[in-house]
XYZ file of C-alpha atoms in Angstrom:
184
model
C 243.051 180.116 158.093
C 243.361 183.625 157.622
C 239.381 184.119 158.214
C 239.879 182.270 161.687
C 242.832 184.156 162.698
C 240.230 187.388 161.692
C 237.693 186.050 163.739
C 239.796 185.421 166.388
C 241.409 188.991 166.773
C 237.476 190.161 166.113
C 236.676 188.458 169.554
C 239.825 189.522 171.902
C 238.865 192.749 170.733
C 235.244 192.145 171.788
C 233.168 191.984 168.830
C 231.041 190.405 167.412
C 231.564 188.091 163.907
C 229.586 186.802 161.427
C 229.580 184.760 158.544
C 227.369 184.338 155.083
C 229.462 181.706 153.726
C 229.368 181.233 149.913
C 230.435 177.149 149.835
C 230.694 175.918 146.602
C 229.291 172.762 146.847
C 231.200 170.243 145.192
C 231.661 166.197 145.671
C 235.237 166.421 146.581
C 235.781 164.901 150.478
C 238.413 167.255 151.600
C 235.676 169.628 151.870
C 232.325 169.651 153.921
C 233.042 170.906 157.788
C 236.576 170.738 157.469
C 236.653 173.621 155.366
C 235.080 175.939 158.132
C 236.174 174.151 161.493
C 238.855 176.790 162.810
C 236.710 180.037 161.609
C 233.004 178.592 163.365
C 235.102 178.029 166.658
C 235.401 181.856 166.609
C 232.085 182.808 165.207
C 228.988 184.182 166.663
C 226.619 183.975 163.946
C 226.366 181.834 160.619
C 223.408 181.513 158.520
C 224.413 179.840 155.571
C 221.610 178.989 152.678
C 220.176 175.230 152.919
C 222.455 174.083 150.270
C 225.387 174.967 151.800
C 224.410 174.168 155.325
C 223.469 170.793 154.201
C 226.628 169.870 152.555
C 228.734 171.172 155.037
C 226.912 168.800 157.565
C 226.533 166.218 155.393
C 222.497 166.225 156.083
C 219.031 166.656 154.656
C 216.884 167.528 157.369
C 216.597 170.743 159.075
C 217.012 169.221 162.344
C 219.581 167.053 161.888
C 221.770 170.173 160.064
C 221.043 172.289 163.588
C 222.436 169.348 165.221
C 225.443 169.267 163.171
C 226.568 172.749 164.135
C 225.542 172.621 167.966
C 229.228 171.545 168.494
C 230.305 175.038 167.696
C 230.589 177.790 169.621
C 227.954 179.862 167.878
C 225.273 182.065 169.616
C 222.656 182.214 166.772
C 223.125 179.199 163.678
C 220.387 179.608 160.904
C 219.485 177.852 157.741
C 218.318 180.628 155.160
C 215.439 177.989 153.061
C 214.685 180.522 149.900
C 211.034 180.918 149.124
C 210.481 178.761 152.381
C 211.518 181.127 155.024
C 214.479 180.426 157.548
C 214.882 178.967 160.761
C 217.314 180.566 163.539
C 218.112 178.920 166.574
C 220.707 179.727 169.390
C 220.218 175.952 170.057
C 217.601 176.467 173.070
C 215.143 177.622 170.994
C 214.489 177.374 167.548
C 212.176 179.405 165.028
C 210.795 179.245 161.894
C 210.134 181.894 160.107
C 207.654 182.225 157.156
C 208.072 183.656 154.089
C 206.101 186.341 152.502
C 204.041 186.517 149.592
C 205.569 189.179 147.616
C 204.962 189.111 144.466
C 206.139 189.389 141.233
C 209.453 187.495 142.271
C 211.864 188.604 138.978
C 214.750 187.719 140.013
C 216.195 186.327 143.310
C 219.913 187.471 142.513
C 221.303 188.910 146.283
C 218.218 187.945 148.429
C 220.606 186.074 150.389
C 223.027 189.062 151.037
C 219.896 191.046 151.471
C 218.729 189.160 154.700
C 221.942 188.677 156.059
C 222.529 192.365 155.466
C 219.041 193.171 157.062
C 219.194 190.735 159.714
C 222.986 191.941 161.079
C 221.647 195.429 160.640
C 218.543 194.935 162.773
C 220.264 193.176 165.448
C 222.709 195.883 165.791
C 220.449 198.446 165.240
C 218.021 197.307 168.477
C 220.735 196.495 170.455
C 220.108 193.593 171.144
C 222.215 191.403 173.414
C 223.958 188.530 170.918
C 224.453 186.256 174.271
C 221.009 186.712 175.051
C 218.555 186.871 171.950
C 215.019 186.096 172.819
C 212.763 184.132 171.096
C 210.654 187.488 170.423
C 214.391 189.108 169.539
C 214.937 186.297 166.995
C 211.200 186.598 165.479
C 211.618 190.164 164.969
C 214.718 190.329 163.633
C 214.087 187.099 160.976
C 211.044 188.616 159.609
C 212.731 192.159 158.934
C 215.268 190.339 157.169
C 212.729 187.847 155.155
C 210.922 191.593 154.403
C 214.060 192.404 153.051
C 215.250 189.515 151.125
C 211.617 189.568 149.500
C 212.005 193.160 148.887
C 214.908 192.477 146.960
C 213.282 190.375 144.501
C 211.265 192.718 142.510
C 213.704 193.840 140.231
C 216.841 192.395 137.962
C 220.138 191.938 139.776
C 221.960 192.569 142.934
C 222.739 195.837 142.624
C 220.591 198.801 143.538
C 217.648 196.339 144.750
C 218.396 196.659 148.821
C 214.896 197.487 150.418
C 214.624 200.457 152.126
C 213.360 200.650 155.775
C 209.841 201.887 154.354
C 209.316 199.446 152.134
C 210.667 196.562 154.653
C 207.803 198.053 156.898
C 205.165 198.069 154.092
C 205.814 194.367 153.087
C 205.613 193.643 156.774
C 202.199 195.625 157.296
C 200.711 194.466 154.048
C 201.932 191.023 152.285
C 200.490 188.094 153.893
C 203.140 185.360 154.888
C 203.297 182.650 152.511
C 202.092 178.773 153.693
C 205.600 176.819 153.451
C 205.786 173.389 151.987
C 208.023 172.514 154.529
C 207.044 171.063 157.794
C 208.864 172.061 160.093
């Protein structure tokens, strides 16, 4: 509740929230949408990881988790997949968003944080209009942040392994996007 009442001062006061929600998922029924209802009325953006997303909806597919959380408020919803890529949607359009092949992957600790990180900073950084996104917007702004999660991943630990703008360019300019396994 107190996150909601947050998010709700965040928006009379015009700005913009977002959320990275770390669910842990567990069997117990209580849980699952509930836990977030009040907070995604008053939320403009939530990516959550596919694990989370799908037991808050209570879903497998892709799809059907977008459809869960259309009944929210939310201008852009997206499902971060891991070495799959993400999808974002604002519920008019939807994208997917390949992955790319960086290699070596050591250790995926905070490549999570590291697109959410990327992706709020990009959007805020362009200016772009959250009531508005594009479909170009939401492209560009998904694969900076997949550069960045990859990025991430070449070195132990959370700590000290954000990707710099240069390198988020390089892995952009250079590594190939990776074929997914998931058909989206």
């Amino acid at each position: 509740q107190e996150i909601s009442a947050l998010f709700r001062r965040a928006h009379k006061e015009g700005k913009i929230t977002a959320m990275d929600a770390s669910v842990a998922v567990t069997d117990s029924e209580s849980c699952k949408m509930n836990l977030l209802r009040q907070t995604l009325q008053h939320t403009d953006i939530f990516i959550p990881s596919y694990e989370e997303a799908s037991y808050l909806a209570q879903k497998e597919k892709v799809e059907d988790i977008i459809e869960a959380f259309r009944q929210f408020p939310l201008k852009v919803f997206g499902i971060k997949l891991g070495a799959e890529g993400c999808v974002l949607t604002d519920f008019k359009e939807t994208i997917y968003r390949k992955p790319y092949k960086d290699k070596p992957v050591v250790d995926t600790t905070g490549a999570g944080d590291s697109f959410m990180g990327a992706l709020l900073f990009q959007a805020t950084r362009k200016g772009f209009s959250i009531d508005q996104l594009s479909v170009d917007e939401l492209k560009s702004i998904a694969g900076f942040a997949n550069a960045c999660s990859a990025g991430s991943t070449r070195k132990y630990g959370s700590m000290d392994v954000m990707t710099t703008m240069e390198d988020a360019r390089w892995i952009m300019e250079n590594i190939p996007l990776k074929q997914p396994t998931y058909d989206f």
